[in-house]
Tab-separated table of C-alpha atoms and ligand atoms in Angstrom:
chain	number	residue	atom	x	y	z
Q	238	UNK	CA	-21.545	34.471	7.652
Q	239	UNK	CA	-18.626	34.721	5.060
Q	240	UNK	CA	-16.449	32.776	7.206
Q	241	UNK	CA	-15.666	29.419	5.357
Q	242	UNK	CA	-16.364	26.784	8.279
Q	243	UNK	CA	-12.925	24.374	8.496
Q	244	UNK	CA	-12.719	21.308	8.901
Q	245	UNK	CA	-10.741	19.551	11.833
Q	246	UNK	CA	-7.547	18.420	11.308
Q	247	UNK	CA	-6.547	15.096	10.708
Q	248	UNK	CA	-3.617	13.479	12.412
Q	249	UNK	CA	-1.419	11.550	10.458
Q	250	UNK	CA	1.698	9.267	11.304
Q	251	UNK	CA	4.777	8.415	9.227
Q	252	UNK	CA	7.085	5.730	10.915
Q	253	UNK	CA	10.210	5.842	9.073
Q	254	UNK	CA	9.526	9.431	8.021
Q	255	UNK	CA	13.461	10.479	7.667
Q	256	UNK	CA	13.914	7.689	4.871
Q	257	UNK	CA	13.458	7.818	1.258
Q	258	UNK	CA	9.858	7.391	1.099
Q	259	UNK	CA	8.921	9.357	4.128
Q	260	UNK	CA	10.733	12.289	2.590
Q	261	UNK	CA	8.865	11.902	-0.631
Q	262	UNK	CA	5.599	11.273	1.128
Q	263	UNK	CA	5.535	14.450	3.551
Q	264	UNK	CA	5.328	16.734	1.496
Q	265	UNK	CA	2.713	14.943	-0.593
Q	266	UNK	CA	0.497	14.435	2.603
Q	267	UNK	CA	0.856	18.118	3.574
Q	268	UNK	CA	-0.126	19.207	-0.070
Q	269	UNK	CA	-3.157	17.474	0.474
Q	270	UNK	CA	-2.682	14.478	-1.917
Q	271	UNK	CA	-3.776	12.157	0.563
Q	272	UNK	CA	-7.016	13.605	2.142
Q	273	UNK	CA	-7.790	16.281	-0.231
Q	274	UNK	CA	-6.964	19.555	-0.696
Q	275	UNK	CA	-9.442	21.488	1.502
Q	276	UNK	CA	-8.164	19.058	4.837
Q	277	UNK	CA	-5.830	20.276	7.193
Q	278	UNK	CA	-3.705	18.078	8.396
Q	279	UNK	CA	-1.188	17.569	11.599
Q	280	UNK	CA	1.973	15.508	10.711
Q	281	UNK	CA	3.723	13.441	13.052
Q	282	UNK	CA	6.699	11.889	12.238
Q	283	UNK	CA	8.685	8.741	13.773
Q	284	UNK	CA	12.058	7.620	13.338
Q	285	UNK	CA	14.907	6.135	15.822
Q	286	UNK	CA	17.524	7.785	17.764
Q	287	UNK	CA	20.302	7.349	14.417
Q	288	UNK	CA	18.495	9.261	12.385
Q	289	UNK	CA	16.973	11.911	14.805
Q	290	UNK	CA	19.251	14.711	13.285
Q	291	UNK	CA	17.750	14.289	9.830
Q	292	UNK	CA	14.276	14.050	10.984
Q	293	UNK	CA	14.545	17.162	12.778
Q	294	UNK	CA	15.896	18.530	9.483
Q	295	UNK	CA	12.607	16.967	7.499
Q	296	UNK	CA	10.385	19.038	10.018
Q	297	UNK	CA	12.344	22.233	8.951
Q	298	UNK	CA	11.694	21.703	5.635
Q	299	UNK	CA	7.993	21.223	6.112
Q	300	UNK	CA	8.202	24.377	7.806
Q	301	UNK	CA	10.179	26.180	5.438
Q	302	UNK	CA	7.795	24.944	2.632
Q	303	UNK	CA	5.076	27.022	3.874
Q	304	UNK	CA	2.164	24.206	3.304
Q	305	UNK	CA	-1.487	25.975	3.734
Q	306	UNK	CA	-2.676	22.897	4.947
Q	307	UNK	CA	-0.178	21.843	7.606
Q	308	UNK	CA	-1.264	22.156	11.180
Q	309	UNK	CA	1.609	21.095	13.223
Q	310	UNK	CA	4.405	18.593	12.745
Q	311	UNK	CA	5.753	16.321	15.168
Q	312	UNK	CA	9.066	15.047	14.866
Q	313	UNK	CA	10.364	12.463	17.338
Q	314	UNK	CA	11.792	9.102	18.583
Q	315	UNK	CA	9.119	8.120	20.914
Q	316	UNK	CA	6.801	5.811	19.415
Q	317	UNK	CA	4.070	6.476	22.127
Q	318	UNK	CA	4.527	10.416	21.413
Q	319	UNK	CA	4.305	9.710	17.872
Q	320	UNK	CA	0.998	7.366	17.949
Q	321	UNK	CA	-0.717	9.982	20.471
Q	322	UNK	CA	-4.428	9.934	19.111
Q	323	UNK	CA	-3.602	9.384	15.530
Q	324	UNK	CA	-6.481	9.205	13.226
Q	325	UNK	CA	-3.833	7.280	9.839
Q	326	UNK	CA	-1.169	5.771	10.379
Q	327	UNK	CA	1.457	5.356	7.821
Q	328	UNK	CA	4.303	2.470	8.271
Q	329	UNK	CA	7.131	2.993	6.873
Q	330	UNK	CA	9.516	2.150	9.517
Q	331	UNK	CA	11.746	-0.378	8.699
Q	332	UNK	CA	15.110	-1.684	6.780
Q	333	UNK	CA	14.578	-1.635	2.566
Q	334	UNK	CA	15.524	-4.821	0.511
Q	335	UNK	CA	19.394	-4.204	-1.276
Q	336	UNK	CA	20.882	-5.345	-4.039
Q	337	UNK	CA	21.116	-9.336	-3.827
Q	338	UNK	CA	18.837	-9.503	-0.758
Q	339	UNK	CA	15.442	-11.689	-0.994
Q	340	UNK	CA	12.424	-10.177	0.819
Q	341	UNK	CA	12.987	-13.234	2.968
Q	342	UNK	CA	16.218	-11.424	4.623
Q	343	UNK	CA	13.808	-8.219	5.384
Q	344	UNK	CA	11.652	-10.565	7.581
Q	345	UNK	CA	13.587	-11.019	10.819
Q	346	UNK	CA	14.580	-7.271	11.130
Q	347	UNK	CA	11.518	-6.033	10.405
Q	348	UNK	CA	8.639	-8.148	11.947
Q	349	UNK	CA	9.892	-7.918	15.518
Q	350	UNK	CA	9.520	-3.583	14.892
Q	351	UNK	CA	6.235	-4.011	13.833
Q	352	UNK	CA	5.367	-6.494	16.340
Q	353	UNK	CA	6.286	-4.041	19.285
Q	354	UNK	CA	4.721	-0.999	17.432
Q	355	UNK	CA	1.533	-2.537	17.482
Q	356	UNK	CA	0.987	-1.860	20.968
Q	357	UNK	CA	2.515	1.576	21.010
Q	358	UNK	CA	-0.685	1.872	18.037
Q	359	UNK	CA	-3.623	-0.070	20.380
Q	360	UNK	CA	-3.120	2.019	23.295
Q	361	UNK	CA	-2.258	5.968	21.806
Q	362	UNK	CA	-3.322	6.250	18.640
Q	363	UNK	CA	-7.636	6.946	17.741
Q	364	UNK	CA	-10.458	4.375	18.417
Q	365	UNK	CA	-11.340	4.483	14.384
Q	366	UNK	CA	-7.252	4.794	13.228
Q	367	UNK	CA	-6.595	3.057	10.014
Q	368	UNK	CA	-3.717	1.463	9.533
Q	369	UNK	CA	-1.423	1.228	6.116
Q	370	UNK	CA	1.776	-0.919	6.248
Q	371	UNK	CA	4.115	0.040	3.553
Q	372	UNK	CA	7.386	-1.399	5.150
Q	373	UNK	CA	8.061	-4.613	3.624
Q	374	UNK	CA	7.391	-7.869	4.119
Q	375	UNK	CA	4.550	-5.783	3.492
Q	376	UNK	CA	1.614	-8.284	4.565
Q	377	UNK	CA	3.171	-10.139	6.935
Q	378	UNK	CA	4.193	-7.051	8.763
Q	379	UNK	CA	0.557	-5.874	8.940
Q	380	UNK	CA	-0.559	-9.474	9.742
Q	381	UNK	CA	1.938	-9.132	12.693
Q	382	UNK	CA	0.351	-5.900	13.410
Q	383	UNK	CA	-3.227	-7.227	13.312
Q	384	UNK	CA	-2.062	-10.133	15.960
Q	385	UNK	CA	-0.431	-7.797	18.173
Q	386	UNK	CA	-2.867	-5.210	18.574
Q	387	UNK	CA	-5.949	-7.013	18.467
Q	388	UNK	CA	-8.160	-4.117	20.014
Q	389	UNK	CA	-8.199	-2.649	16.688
Q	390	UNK	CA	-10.382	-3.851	14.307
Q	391	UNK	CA	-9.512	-5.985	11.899
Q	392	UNK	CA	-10.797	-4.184	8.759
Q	393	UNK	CA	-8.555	-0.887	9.938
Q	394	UNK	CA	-5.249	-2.708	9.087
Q	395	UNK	CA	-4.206	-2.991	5.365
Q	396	UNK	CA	-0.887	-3.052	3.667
Q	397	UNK	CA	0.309	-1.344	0.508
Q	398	UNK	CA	-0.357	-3.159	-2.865
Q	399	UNK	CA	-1.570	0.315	-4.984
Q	400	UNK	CA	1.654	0.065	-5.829
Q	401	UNK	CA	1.643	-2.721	-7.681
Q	402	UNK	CA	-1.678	-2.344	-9.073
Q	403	UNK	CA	-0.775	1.039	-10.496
Q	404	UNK	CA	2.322	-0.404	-11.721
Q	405	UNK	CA	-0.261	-2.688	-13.817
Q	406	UNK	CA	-1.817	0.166	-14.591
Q	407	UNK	CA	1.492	2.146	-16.127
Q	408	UNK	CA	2.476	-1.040	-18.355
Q	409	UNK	CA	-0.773	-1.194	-20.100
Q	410	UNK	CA	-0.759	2.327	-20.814
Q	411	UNK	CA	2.631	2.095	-22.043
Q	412	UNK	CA	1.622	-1.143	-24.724
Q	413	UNK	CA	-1.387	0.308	-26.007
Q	414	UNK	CA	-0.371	4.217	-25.601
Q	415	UNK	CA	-3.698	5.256	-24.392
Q	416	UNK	CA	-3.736	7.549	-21.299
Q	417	UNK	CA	-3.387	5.612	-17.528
Q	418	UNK	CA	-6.430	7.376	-16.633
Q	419	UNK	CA	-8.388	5.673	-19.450
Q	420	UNK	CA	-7.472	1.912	-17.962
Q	421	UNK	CA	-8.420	0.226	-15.080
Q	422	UNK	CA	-9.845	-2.908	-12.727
Q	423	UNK	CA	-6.831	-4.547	-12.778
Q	424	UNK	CA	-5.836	-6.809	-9.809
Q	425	UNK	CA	-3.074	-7.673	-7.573
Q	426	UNK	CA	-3.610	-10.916	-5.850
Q	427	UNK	CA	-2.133	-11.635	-3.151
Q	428	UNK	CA	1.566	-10.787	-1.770
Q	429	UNK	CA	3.364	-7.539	-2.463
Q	430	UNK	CA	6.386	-9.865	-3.821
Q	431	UNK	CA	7.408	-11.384	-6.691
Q	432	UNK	CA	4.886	-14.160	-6.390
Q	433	UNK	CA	2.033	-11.562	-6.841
Q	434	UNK	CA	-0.283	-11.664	-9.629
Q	435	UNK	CA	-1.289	-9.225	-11.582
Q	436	UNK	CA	-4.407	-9.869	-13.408
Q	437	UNK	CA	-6.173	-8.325	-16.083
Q	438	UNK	CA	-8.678	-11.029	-17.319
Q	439	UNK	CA	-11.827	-8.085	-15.486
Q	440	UNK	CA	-9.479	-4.867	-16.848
Q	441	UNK	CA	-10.888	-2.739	-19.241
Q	442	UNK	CA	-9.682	0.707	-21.362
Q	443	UNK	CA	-11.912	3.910	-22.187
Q	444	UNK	CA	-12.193	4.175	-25.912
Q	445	UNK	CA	-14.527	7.008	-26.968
Q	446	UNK	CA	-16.642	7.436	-24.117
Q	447	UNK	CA	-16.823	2.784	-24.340
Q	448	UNK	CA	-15.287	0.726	-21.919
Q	449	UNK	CA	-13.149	-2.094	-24.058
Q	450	UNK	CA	-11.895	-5.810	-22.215
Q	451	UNK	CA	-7.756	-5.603	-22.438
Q	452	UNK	CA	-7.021	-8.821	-23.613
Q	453	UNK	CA	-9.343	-7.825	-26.720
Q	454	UNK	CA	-7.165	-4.397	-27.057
Q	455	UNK	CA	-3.900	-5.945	-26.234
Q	456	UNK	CA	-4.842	-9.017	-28.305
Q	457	UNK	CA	-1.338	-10.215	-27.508
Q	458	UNK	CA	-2.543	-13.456	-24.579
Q	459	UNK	CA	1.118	-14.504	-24.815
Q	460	UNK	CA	2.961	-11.059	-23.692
Q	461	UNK	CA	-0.215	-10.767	-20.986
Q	462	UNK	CA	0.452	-14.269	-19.511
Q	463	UNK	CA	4.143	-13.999	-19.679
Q	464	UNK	CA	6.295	-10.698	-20.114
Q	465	UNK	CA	3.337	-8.473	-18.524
Q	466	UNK	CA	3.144	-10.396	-15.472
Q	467	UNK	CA	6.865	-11.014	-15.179
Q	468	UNK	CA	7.417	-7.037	-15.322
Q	469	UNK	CA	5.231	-5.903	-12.630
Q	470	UNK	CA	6.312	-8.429	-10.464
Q	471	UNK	CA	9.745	-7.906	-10.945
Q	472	UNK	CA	9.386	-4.001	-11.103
Q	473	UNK	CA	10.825	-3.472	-7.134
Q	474	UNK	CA	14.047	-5.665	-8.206
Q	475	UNK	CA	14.668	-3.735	-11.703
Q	476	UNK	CA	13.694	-0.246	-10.043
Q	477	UNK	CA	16.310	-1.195	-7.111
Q	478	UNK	CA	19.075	-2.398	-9.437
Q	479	UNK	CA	18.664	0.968	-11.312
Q	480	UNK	CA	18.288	3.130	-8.606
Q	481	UNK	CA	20.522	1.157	-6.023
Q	482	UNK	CA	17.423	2.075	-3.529
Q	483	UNK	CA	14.417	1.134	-3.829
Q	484	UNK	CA	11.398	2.936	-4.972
Q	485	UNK	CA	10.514	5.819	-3.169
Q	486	UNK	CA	8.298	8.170	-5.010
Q	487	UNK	CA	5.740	5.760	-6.792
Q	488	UNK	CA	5.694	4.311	-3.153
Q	489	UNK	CA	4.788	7.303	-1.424
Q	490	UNK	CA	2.528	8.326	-4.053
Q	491	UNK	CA	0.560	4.916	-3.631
Q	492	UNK	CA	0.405	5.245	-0.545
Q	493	UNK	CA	-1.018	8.658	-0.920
Q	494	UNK	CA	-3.858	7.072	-3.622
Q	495	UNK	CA	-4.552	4.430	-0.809
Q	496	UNK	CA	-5.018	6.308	1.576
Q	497	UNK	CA	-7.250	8.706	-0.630
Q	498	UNK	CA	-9.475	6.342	-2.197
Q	499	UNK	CA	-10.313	4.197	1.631
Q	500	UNK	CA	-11.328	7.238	3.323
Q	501	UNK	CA	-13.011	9.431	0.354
Q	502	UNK	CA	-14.464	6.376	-1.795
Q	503	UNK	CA	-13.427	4.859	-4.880
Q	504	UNK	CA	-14.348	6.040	-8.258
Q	505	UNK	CA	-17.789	4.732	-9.654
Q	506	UNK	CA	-17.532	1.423	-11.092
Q	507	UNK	CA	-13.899	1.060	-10.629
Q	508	UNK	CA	-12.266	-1.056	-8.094
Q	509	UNK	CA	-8.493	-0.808	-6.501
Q	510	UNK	CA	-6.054	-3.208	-5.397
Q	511	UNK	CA	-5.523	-2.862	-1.450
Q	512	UNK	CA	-3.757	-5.672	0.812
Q	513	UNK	CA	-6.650	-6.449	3.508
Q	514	UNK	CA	-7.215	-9.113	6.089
Q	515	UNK	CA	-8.934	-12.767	3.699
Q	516	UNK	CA	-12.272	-13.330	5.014
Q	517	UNK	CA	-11.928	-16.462	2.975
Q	518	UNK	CA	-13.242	-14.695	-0.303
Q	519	UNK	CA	-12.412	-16.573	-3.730
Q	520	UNK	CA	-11.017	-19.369	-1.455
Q	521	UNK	CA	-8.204	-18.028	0.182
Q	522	UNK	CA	-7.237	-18.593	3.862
Q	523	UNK	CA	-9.235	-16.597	5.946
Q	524	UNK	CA	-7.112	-14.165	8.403
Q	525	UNK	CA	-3.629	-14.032	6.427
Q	526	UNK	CA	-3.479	-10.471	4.529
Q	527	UNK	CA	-3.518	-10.729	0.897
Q	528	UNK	CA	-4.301	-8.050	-1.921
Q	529	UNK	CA	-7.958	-7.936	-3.226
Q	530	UNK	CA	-10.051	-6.484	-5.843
Q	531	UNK	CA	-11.021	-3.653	-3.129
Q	532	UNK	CA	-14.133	-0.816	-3.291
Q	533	UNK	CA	-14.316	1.916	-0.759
Q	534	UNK	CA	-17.506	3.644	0.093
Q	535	UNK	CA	-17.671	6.072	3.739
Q	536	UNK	CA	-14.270	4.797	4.771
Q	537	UNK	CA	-14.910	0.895	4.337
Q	538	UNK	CA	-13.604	-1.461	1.721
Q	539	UNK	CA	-15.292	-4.462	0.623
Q	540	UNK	CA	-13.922	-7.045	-1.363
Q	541	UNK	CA	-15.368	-7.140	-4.980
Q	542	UNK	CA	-17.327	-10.266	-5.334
Q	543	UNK	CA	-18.565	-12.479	-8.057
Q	544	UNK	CA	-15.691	-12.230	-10.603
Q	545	UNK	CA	-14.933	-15.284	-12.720
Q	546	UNK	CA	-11.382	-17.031	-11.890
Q	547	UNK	CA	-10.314	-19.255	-14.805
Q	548	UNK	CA	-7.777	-22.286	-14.176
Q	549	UNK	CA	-4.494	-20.213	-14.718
Q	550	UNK	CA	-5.727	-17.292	-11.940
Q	551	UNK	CA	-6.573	-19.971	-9.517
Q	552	UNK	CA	-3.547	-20.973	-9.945
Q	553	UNK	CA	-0.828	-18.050	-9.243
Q	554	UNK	CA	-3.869	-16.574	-6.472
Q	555	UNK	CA	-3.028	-20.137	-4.458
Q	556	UNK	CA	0.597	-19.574	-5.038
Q	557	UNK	CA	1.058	-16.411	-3.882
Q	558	UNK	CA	-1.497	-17.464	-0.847
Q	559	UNK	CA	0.861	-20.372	-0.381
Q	560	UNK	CA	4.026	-17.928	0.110
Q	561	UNK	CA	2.205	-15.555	2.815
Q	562	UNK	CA	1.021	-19.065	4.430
Q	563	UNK	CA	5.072	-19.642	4.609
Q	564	UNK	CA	5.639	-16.143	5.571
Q	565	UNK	CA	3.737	-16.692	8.527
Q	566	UNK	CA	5.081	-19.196	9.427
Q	567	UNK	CA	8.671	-17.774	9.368
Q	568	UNK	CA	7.250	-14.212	10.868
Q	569	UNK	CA	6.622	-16.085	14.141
Q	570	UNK	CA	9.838	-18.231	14.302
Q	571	UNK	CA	11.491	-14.974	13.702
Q	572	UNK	CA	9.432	-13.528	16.786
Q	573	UNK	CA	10.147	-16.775	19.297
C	258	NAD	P1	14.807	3.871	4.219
C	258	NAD	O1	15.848	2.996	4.818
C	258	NAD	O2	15.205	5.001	3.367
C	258	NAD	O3	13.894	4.452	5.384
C	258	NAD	C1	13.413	3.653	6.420
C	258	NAD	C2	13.416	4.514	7.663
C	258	NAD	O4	12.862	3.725	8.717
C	258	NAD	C3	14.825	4.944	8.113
C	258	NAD	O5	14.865	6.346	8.308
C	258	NAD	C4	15.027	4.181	9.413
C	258	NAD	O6	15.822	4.916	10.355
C	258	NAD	C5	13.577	4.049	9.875
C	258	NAD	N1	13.368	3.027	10.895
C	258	NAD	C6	14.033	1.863	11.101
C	258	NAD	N2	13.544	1.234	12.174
C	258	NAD	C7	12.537	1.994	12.648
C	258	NAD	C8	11.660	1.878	13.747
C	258	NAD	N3	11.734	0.846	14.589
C	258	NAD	N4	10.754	2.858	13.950
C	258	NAD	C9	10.689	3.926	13.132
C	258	NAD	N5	11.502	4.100	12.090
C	258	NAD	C10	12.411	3.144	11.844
C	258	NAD	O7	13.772	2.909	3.458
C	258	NAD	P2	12.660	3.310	2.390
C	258	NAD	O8	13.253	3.207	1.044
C	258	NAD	O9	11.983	4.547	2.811
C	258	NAD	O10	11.681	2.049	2.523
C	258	NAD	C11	10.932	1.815	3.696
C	258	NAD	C12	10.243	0.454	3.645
C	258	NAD	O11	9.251	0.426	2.633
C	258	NAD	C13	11.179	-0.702	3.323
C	258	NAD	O12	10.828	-1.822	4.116
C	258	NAD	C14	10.890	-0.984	1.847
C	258	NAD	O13	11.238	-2.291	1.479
C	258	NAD	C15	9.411	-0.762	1.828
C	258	NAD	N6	8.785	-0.518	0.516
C	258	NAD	C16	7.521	-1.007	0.331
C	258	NAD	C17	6.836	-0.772	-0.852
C	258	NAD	C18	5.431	-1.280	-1.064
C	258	NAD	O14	4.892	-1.089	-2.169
C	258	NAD	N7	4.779	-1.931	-0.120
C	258	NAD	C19	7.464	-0.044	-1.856
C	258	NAD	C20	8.742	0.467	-1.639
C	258	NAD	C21	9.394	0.207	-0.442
C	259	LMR	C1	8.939	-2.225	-4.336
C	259	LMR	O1	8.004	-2.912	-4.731
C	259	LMR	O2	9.447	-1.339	-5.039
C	259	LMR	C2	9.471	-2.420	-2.958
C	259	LMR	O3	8.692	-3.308	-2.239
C	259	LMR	C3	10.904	-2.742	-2.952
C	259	LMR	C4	11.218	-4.215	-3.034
C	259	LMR	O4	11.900	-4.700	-2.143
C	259	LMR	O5	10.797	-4.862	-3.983
């Protein structure tokens, strides 16, 4: 038979699909950066009553774009329509962090959304659905998630720290001027805030077909321990007070690499940074979600074991542990 056999779609939800990142992460998803370019895909797309009008416009652009992959779009304000046996769920849903405003402010509005979402997700969407929370606070968001809809399992909810890793990444690149593809293994530990910490005591480059250590490369410890970190955490802040919004299209393509690398596998020796629920690994507080050292094999992560943590590491990973601890905390006050 000449008949290529296709494969069956894959549902995919966007909450918060008629904002900034949902607009630039649409059209990535029905291009196939997220599942691959020979898997259809059917797009649904949440957003509240306000901005109904411009979602409705986002599904006639989908339409207009003519994606090959793209087999049907839903575009509406009812969450249990949009989680209707949904294999990935994307959330974006939410209120961004302005000018001036601490992710602290973000908390209130945004836990109690994700808190009644959860259910909406437990009862409609797919038995298997995994779950990525991009909507920030980020962990605490999908740790609300996790509590709420505690039919699904544990390891299916994760929150967005690619970002941040390949933010890591785009900075070393940039020092050394060696290709981004060419370094990797760094780390995010811990929050998707500013008390995150980027590591890159395991990260190494490709030089001539040889994998290199960074620090030896860099050979600069005092720009890795100080102006290297400081960037990448600060990078949301600077991109927001250039932009006056906050990141969009390095979101939605992170989201996108997430996504890709959970379901399809990461890359042979290489590991990625992915906010998943502690199951007390390297001595953090089991149950709270906090970014790992992540490898994906058959649609499962597991957290990479084994790797040496020297006195400074141990020290920002418990910080950063210590804020989503506080976080928490302040998630269910917010929710009382
Ligand atoms: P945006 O304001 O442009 O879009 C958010 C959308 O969510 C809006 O269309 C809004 O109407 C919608 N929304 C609000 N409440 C909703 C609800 N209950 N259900 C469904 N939709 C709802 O914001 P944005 O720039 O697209 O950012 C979205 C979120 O992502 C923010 O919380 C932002 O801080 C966060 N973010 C996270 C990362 C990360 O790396 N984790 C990076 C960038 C931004
Ligand atoms: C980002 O990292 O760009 C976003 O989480 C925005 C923010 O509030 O920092």
């Amino acid at each position: 038979c000449l008949l290529k056999e296709e494969k069956e779609p894959i549902t995919v939800l966007v909450t918060g699909a008629a904002g900034q990142i949902g607009y630039a992460l649409v059209p990535m998803i029905a291009r196939g950066a997220m599942l691959g370019p020979n898997q259809p895909v059917i797009l649904h797309m949440l957003d509240i009553e306000p901005a109904a009008e411009a979602l409705k416009g986002v599904k006639m652009e989908l339409i207009d774009a003519a994606f090959p992959l793209l087999r049907g779009v839903v575009a509406t304000t009812d969450v249990v329509e949009a989680c209707k046996d949904v294999n990935v769920a994307v959330m974006v849903g939410g209120f961004p962090r302005k000018e001036g405003m601490e992710r602290k402010d973000v908390m209130s509005k945004n836990v109690s959304i994700y808190k009644a979402q959860a259910s909406a997700l437990e009862k409609h969407a797919a038995a298997d659905c995994k779950v990525l929370v991009v909507a920030n606070p980020a962990n605490t968001n999908a740790l609300i998630l996790k509590e709420f809809a505690p039919s699904i399992p544990e390891k299916n909810i994760t929150c967005l720290t690619r970002l941040d890793h390949n933010r890591a990444l785009g900075q070393i690149s940039e020092r050394l001027n060696v290709h981004v593809s060419d370094v990797k293994n760094v780390i995010i530990w811990g929050n998707h805030s500013s008390t995150q910490y980027p590591d890159v005591n395991h990260a190494t480059i490709t030089v001539s077909n040889a994998e290199k250590p960074v620090r030896e490369l860099v050979n600069d410890d005092t720009w890795l321990n100080n102006e290297f970190i400081a960037t990448v955490q600060q990078r949301g802040a600077a991109i927001i007070k250039a932009r006056k919004l906050s990141s969009a299209l390095s979101a939605a393509s992170a989201a996108c690499d997430h996504i890709r690398d959970w379901i399809l596998g990461t890359p042979k020796e290489t590991w990625v940074s992915m906010g998943v629920y502690s199951d007390g690994s390297y001595g953090i507080q089991a149950g709270l979600i906090y970014s790992f050292p992540v490898t994906c094999e058959k649609g499962d992560w597991t957290i990479v074991q084994g790797l040496k943590i020297d006195e400074f590491s141990r020290d920002k990973m418990d910080k950063t542990a210590q804020e989503l601890i506080e976080e928490k905390t302040l998630a269910k006050s917010c929710l009382e």
